[in-house]
Tab-separated table of C-alpha atoms in Angstrom:
chain	number	residue	atom	x	y	z
A	26	MET	CA	-0.215	-0.016	0.183
A	27	VAL	CA	1.371	3.289	-1.196
A	28	ALA	CA	0.958	6.591	0.491
A	29	SER	CA	-1.708	9.252	-0.993
A	30	PRO	CA	-0.678	11.377	-3.778
A	31	ASP	CA	-1.578	14.271	-2.132
A	32	LEU	CA	-0.215	13.918	1.442
A	33	ILE	CA	-0.797	16.591	3.631
A	34	ASP	CA	2.082	17.315	6.255
A	35	THR	CA	0.264	19.313	9.274
A	36	HIS	CA	3.580	18.918	11.337
A	37	HIS	CA	6.381	20.960	9.432
A	38	HIS	CA	8.852	23.265	10.626
A	39	PHE	CA	10.244	26.025	9.104
A	40	TYR	CA	13.295	28.752	10.101
A	41	PRO	CA	12.961	32.248	8.682
A	42	PRO	CA	15.999	34.203	8.384
A	43	GLU	CA	15.667	36.309	11.159
A	44	TYR	CA	14.558	33.314	13.393
A	45	GLN	CA	17.451	31.467	12.544
A	46	LYS	CA	19.921	33.903	13.091
A	47	ALA	CA	18.414	34.833	16.727
A	48	TRP	CA	17.950	31.000	17.559
A	49	LEU	CA	21.442	30.186	16.637
A	50	ASP	CA	22.764	33.149	18.820
A	51	TRP	CA	20.425	32.256	21.701
A	52	GLU	CA	22.235	28.684	21.750
A	53	ASP	CA	25.518	30.144	21.176
A	54	GLU	CA	24.998	32.364	24.482
A	55	ARG	CA	24.188	29.260	26.245
A	56	LYS	CA	26.652	26.952	24.703
A	57	ILE	CA	23.958	24.970	23.575
A	58	PRO	CA	24.842	22.710	20.351
A	59	HIS	CA	22.962	23.670	17.145
A	60	PHE	CA	20.460	21.166	15.437
A	61	ARG	CA	21.959	20.104	12.356
A	62	GLN	CA	18.397	19.910	10.552
A	63	GLN	CA	17.934	23.519	11.797
A	64	VAL	CA	21.166	24.983	10.181
A	65	GLY	CA	20.613	23.405	7.298
A	66	TRP	CA	17.001	24.589	6.399
A	67	SER	CA	16.096	26.097	3.556
A	68	VAL	CA	12.767	26.656	1.448
A	69	GLN	CA	14.125	24.550	-1.582
A	70	ALA	CA	15.351	21.828	0.713
A	71	ALA	CA	11.691	21.669	2.427
A	72	LEU	CA	10.167	21.355	-1.156
A	73	ALA	CA	12.733	18.599	-2.470
A	74	ASP	CA	12.555	16.461	1.045
A	75	MET	CA	8.365	16.906	0.011
A	76	ASP	CA	8.659	15.896	-3.518
A	77	GLN	CA	10.768	12.533	-1.971
A	78	ALA	CA	8.421	12.001	0.446
A	79	GLY	CA	5.248	12.645	-1.665
A	80	VAL	CA	3.720	15.497	0.213
A	81	LYS	CA	1.714	17.617	-1.710
A	82	THR	CA	1.133	20.184	1.178
A	83	ALA	CA	3.087	21.279	4.203
A	84	ILE	CA	1.376	23.227	7.091
A	85	LEU	CA	4.083	25.510	8.355
A	86	SER	CA	4.880	25.969	11.900
A	87	LEU	CA	7.728	27.155	14.047
A	88	ALA	CA	9.157	24.872	16.518
A	89	SER	CA	8.572	25.527	20.137
A	90	THR	CA	11.914	26.335	22.062
A	91	PRO	CA	12.986	29.134	22.410
A	92	GLY	CA	9.727	30.543	20.928
A	93	VAL	CA	9.985	34.114	19.762
A	94	TRP	CA	11.268	36.223	22.279
A	95	PHE	CA	14.959	34.804	22.952
A	96	ASP	CA	14.556	36.342	26.264
A	97	ARG	CA	14.507	40.001	24.720
A	98	GLY	CA	10.872	41.240	25.761
A	99	PRO	CA	7.352	41.689	24.877
A	100	ALA	CA	8.119	44.159	22.100
A	101	ALA	CA	10.913	41.984	20.605
A	102	ALA	CA	8.690	38.640	20.530
A	103	ALA	CA	6.110	40.711	18.683
A	104	THR	CA	8.649	41.706	16.408
A	105	MET	CA	9.978	38.165	15.594
A	106	ALA	CA	6.548	36.872	15.386
A	107	ARG	CA	5.413	39.157	12.497
A	108	ALA	CA	8.373	38.569	10.713
A	109	CYS	CA	7.842	34.960	11.096
A	110	ASN	CA	4.952	35.111	9.874
A	111	GLU	CA	5.012	37.196	6.620
A	112	PHE	CA	7.779	35.214	5.756
A	113	GLY	CA	5.343	31.915	6.051
A	114	ALA	CA	3.023	33.978	4.315
A	115	LYS	CA	5.547	34.369	1.275
A	116	MET	CA	6.125	31.063	0.993
A	117	VAL	CA	2.421	30.306	0.795
A	118	GLY	CA	2.024	32.953	-1.999
A	119	ASP	CA	5.142	31.771	-3.790
A	120	TYR	CA	4.454	28.352	-3.907
A	121	PRO	CA	0.670	28.037	-4.130
A	122	GLY	CA	-0.680	24.447	-3.056
A	123	ARG	CA	2.473	23.398	-1.320
A	124	PHE	CA	2.343	25.457	1.937
A	125	GLY	CA	-0.434	26.558	4.343
A	126	LEU	CA	0.543	28.176	7.725
A	127	PHE	CA	-0.063	28.060	11.231
A	128	ALA	CA	0.824	31.322	12.572
A	129	THR	CA	2.614	32.134	15.632
A	130	LEU	CA	1.695	34.714	18.486
A	131	PRO	CA	3.774	36.428	20.786
A	132	MET	CA	1.250	35.141	23.551
A	133	THR	CA	3.142	36.522	26.991
A	134	ASP	CA	1.901	39.976	25.496
A	135	VAL	CA	-2.270	39.524	25.400
A	136	PRO	CA	-2.671	42.921	23.569
A	137	ALA	CA	-0.014	42.365	20.704
A	138	THR	CA	-1.454	38.701	20.544
A	139	LEU	CA	-4.850	40.153	19.711
A	140	ARG	CA	-3.421	42.661	17.084
A	141	GLU	CA	-1.203	39.483	15.676
A	142	ILE	CA	-4.525	37.357	15.622
A	143	ALA	CA	-6.211	39.934	13.577
A	144	TYR	CA	-3.172	40.506	11.137
A	145	VAL	CA	-2.622	36.878	10.332
A	146	PHE	CA	-6.134	35.943	9.665
A	147	ASP	CA	-7.136	39.571	8.315
A	148	VAL	CA	-4.227	40.282	6.145
A	149	LEU	CA	-2.298	37.465	5.763
A	150	LYS	CA	-4.821	34.698	5.683
A	151	ALA	CA	-3.426	32.146	8.067
A	152	ASP	CA	-4.959	28.643	8.066
A	153	GLY	CA	-4.383	28.617	11.831
A	154	VAL	CA	-1.957	29.454	14.785
A	155	GLY	CA	0.678	27.555	15.894
A	156	LEU	CA	1.513	27.725	19.713
A	157	GLN	CA	3.493	26.550	22.364
A	158	THR	CA	2.523	24.142	25.084
A	159	ASN	CA	3.528	26.593	27.853
A	160	TYR	CA	4.794	30.189	27.980
A	161	GLY	CA	7.385	30.357	30.857
A	162	ASP	CA	6.141	27.774	32.351
A	163	VAL	CA	2.311	29.144	32.354
A	164	TRP	CA	0.224	26.561	30.651
A	165	PRO	CA	-2.832	27.683	28.307
A	166	GLY	CA	-5.557	27.216	30.794
A	167	ASN	CA	-4.337	30.063	32.832
A	168	PRO	CA	-6.911	32.926	33.367
A	169	MET	CA	-4.589	35.514	31.233
A	170	PHE	CA	-5.342	33.754	28.074
A	171	ASP	CA	-9.024	33.688	28.120
A	172	PRO	CA	-9.385	37.175	26.029
A	173	VAL	CA	-7.095	34.958	23.162
A	174	TRP	CA	-9.186	31.746	22.945
A	175	GLU	CA	-12.419	34.129	23.331
A	176	GLU	CA	-11.068	35.833	19.710
A	177	LEU	CA	-9.713	32.563	18.297
A	178	ASN	CA	-13.217	30.912	19.377
A	179	ARG	CA	-14.831	33.547	17.220
A	180	ARG	CA	-13.118	33.114	14.236
A	181	LYS	CA	-13.778	29.689	14.518
A	182	ALA	CA	-9.956	29.141	14.509
A	183	VAL	CA	-7.538	25.848	14.339
A	184	VAL	CA	-5.196	26.422	17.120
A	185	TYR	CA	-2.067	24.078	17.004
A	186	PHE	CA	-0.141	23.022	20.039
A	187	HIS	CA	3.577	21.944	19.844
A	188	PRO	CA	5.171	20.777	23.046
A	189	LEU	CA	8.631	22.232	24.579
A	190	VAL	CA	10.776	21.025	27.529
A	191	ALA	CA	9.182	22.965	30.735
A	192	ALA	CA	11.796	25.039	32.342
A	193	CYS	CA	10.439	23.620	36.014
A	194	CYS	CA	11.281	19.933	34.239
A	195	GLY	CA	14.329	19.714	31.945
A	196	ARG	CA	16.619	17.966	34.917
A	197	LEU	CA	14.241	15.172	34.990
A	198	SER	CA	15.332	13.519	31.722
A	199	VAL	CA	17.026	10.454	33.623
A	200	GLY	CA	19.832	9.931	31.107
A	201	THR	CA	18.605	11.281	28.207
A	202	PHE	CA	18.388	14.326	26.410
A	203	PRO	CA	14.916	16.478	27.769
A	204	ALA	CA	13.013	16.464	24.552
A	205	VAL	CA	12.599	12.243	24.637
A	206	ILE	CA	10.530	12.043	28.087
A	207	GLU	CA	9.209	15.609	29.172
A	208	VAL	CA	8.038	17.068	25.431
A	209	PRO	CA	5.244	14.578	25.029
A	210	HIS	CA	4.211	14.988	28.731
A	211	ASP	CA	4.100	18.836	28.242
A	212	THR	CA	1.647	18.176	25.466
A	213	THR	CA	-0.719	16.459	28.296
A	214	ARG	CA	-0.351	19.079	30.712
A	215	ALA	CA	-1.353	21.491	28.248
A	216	VAL	CA	-4.670	19.454	27.233
A	217	THR	CA	-5.131	19.189	30.930
A	218	SER	CA	-4.680	22.424	31.923
A	219	LEU	CA	-7.451	23.903	29.057
A	220	MET	CA	-9.470	21.224	29.992
A	221	LEU	CA	-9.805	21.492	33.875
A	222	ALA	CA	-9.903	25.267	33.409
A	223	GLY	CA	-13.025	24.864	31.255
A	224	ALA	CA	-11.088	26.231	28.137
A	225	LEU	CA	-12.486	23.621	26.102
A	226	VAL	CA	-16.140	23.591	26.957
A	227	ARG	CA	-16.092	27.719	26.510
A	228	ASN	CA	-14.787	27.590	23.418
A	229	ARG	CA	-16.550	24.990	21.299
A	230	ASP	CA	-15.805	26.896	18.125
A	231	ILE	CA	-11.633	26.309	18.329
A	232	LYS	CA	-10.689	23.229	16.398
A	233	TRP	CA	-7.869	22.414	19.162
A	234	LEU	CA	-4.993	20.378	17.215
A	235	PHE	CA	-2.067	18.721	19.515
A	236	SER	CA	1.190	17.251	18.499
A	237	HIS	CA	2.640	13.605	18.796
A	238	ALA	CA	-0.616	11.764	19.340
A	239	GLY	CA	-1.194	13.992	22.148
A	240	GLY	CA	1.874	13.428	24.017
A	241	THR	CA	1.173	10.756	26.799
A	242	VAL	CA	-3.053	11.629	26.740
A	243	PRO	CA	-4.161	8.361	24.995
A	244	MET	CA	-2.257	6.385	28.135
A	245	LEU	CA	-3.418	8.549	30.818
A	246	ALA	CA	-6.560	9.420	29.195
A	247	GLY	CA	-8.979	6.868	31.541
A	248	ARG	CA	-6.427	7.578	34.675
A	249	MET	CA	-7.497	11.260	34.099
A	250	ALA	CA	-11.052	10.693	33.852
A	251	PHE	CA	-11.250	8.555	36.916
A	252	PHE	CA	-9.631	11.125	39.141
A	253	PHE	CA	-11.298	14.340	37.297
A	254	LYS	CA	-14.686	13.069	37.922
A	255	ALA	CA	-14.468	13.427	41.541
A	256	ARG	CA	-13.921	17.395	40.917
A	257	PRO	CA	-16.708	19.315	42.141
A	258	ASP	CA	-16.843	21.248	38.698
A	259	ALA	CA	-16.835	18.114	36.464
A	260	GLN	CA	-20.147	18.595	35.228
A	261	ALA	CA	-19.304	21.954	34.139
A	262	ILE	CA	-16.102	21.598	32.510
A	263	ALA	CA	-16.840	18.170	30.769
A	264	PRO	CA	-20.655	18.013	30.558
A	265	ASP	CA	-20.768	14.793	28.549
A	266	GLY	CA	-17.923	13.342	30.158
A	267	PHE	CA	-13.782	13.638	30.139
A	268	GLU	CA	-13.459	10.935	27.657
A	269	ALA	CA	-15.709	13.203	25.000
A	270	GLU	CA	-13.468	16.091	25.960
A	271	PHE	CA	-10.703	13.785	24.435
A	272	ARG	CA	-12.404	12.729	21.492
A	273	ARG	CA	-13.254	16.287	20.395
A	274	LEU	CA	-9.590	17.136	19.924
A	275	TYR	CA	-7.521	16.576	16.989
A	276	TYR	CA	-3.981	14.948	17.406
A	277	ASP	CA	-1.046	14.277	14.822
A	278	THR	CA	0.899	11.612	14.034
A	279	ALA	CA	4.310	13.058	14.294
A	280	ASN	CA	6.871	11.047	15.923
A	281	ALA	CA	4.159	8.609	16.901
A	282	THR	CA	3.605	6.243	14.062
A	283	ASP	CA	4.966	3.320	16.019
A	284	ALA	CA	2.037	0.089	16.257
A	285	ALA	CA	1.816	1.019	20.318
A	286	PRO	CA	1.034	4.953	20.050
A	287	MET	CA	-1.166	4.736	17.345
A	288	ALA	CA	-3.062	1.854	18.629
A	289	ALA	CA	-3.838	3.942	21.503
A	290	LEU	CA	-4.657	7.120	19.810
A	291	LEU	CA	-6.905	5.294	17.612
A	292	LYS	CA	-8.823	3.266	20.672
A	293	LEU	CA	-9.246	6.845	22.427
A	294	VAL	CA	-10.564	9.033	19.337
A	295	PRO	CA	-12.272	8.057	16.138
A	296	GLU	CA	-9.916	8.302	13.265
A	297	SER	CA	-11.596	11.304	11.927
A	298	GLN	CA	-9.613	13.248	14.673
A	299	VAL	CA	-6.185	12.285	13.679
A	300	VAL	CA	-4.141	13.985	10.958
A	301	TYR	CA	-0.428	13.614	9.163
A	302	GLY	CA	1.874	15.134	10.634
A	303	SER	CA	5.873	14.367	10.258
A	304	ASP	CA	8.172	16.496	12.607
A	305	TYR	CA	10.226	17.984	9.902
A	306	PRO	CA	12.966	18.317	9.753
A	307	TYR	CA	13.759	16.569	12.886
A	308	VAL	CA	12.050	13.393	11.695
A	309	PRO	CA	12.333	12.835	7.877
A	310	MET	CA	9.047	13.144	5.998
A	311	ASP	CA	9.344	9.866	4.190
A	312	ALA	CA	10.186	7.581	7.227
A	313	GLN	CA	7.100	8.670	9.046
A	314	VAL	CA	4.928	7.971	5.622
A	315	THR	CA	6.861	4.519	5.479
A	316	ALA	CA	6.041	3.901	9.193
A	317	LEU	CA	2.347	4.674	9.038
A	318	ARG	CA	1.625	2.278	5.997
A	319	SER	CA	3.695	-0.333	7.578
A	320	LEU	CA	1.023	-0.318	10.218
A	321	LYS	CA	-1.660	-1.878	7.567
A	322	LEU	CA	-4.406	0.422	8.593
A	323	ALA	CA	-7.557	-0.074	6.594
A	324	ASP	CA	-6.930	1.591	3.439
A	325	SER	CA	-9.633	4.435	4.076
A	326	THR	CA	-8.257	4.755	7.431
A	327	ALA	CA	-4.973	5.562	6.140
A	328	ARG	CA	-6.692	8.009	3.597
A	329	ALA	CA	-8.549	9.847	5.936
A	330	ILE	CA	-5.183	10.439	8.197
A	331	GLU	CA	-3.098	11.395	5.114
A	332	VAL	CA	-5.278	13.446	3.496
A	333	GLY	CA	-8.990	13.837	4.154
A	334	ASN	CA	-9.019	15.075	7.743
A	335	ALA	CA	-6.663	17.577	7.049
A	336	ARG	CA	-8.629	18.840	4.180
A	337	ARG	CA	-11.799	18.987	6.762
A	338	LEU	CA	-10.055	20.572	9.458
A	339	LEU	CA	-8.353	23.571	7.323
A	340	GLY	CA	-10.658	24.240	4.926
A	341	ALA	CA	-10.508	25.379	1.145
A	342	ARG	CA	-6.881	26.168	0.655
A	343	LEU	CA	-6.370	22.222	0.498
A	344	ARG	CA	-9.074	21.190	-1.380
């Protein structure tokens, strides 16, 4: 069984020149080794890799760490977000049908974030927004973000989350580098934060999309539901039950195309809630396609994950 010829990759990182320089400088200041994939990124290389993997369209988003602020303050973060969004929108315009855009937002400055939301949707025509699972150890259920969710809900936006290693927890890596264990756990923290704050139930028109098959959500969903049911506000924050809240979310397949995580995910949610994601350039796009097809899913299921669900989620640009 071969991959769909019009494969859509919803988890595809890009590095505008201003962002790449700022990130490399930030890593140099902290004596952090550079990622080879990040240093070698270019638009033409991305297109070549897409062609090799059979990816027709990739939805651009920034990798999370270190966000767009680089410890330079809220104004610098807003400036960097604007530069990245304009670069991404130019890629979309220069290569019709090949790219979409999950625009980044500064988030730590809520008024600036609301201004950027208006710009990316009304001017740049972004396909959604791409956010981090936390901002300085502040998770998305924090009340400071309520105006952001309200505006994105009004716009019926796709809100995509990419995890990062929380500042609290980078030393809990028990012999490996922090991203291996902590990155998926932070996705679970973000989902839990939004759910328990009531943000999911208050913002029903947002289409929430989480990376890496939801991190550890598929494994912990039953455990969380068991304990959350005892909360006095359980009916208010999950009127149809906590399992139903998990099933309403969307999840991508990035770095989760092994048999066990995909089996857990497809037991938790219907196949309609799963979209293809590669985590390019950190994971080769063709490796993820091969892994997904090796699972021997029903052809209709594979087709839905590779193409159909993303088209339904993201709308007209991908039709």
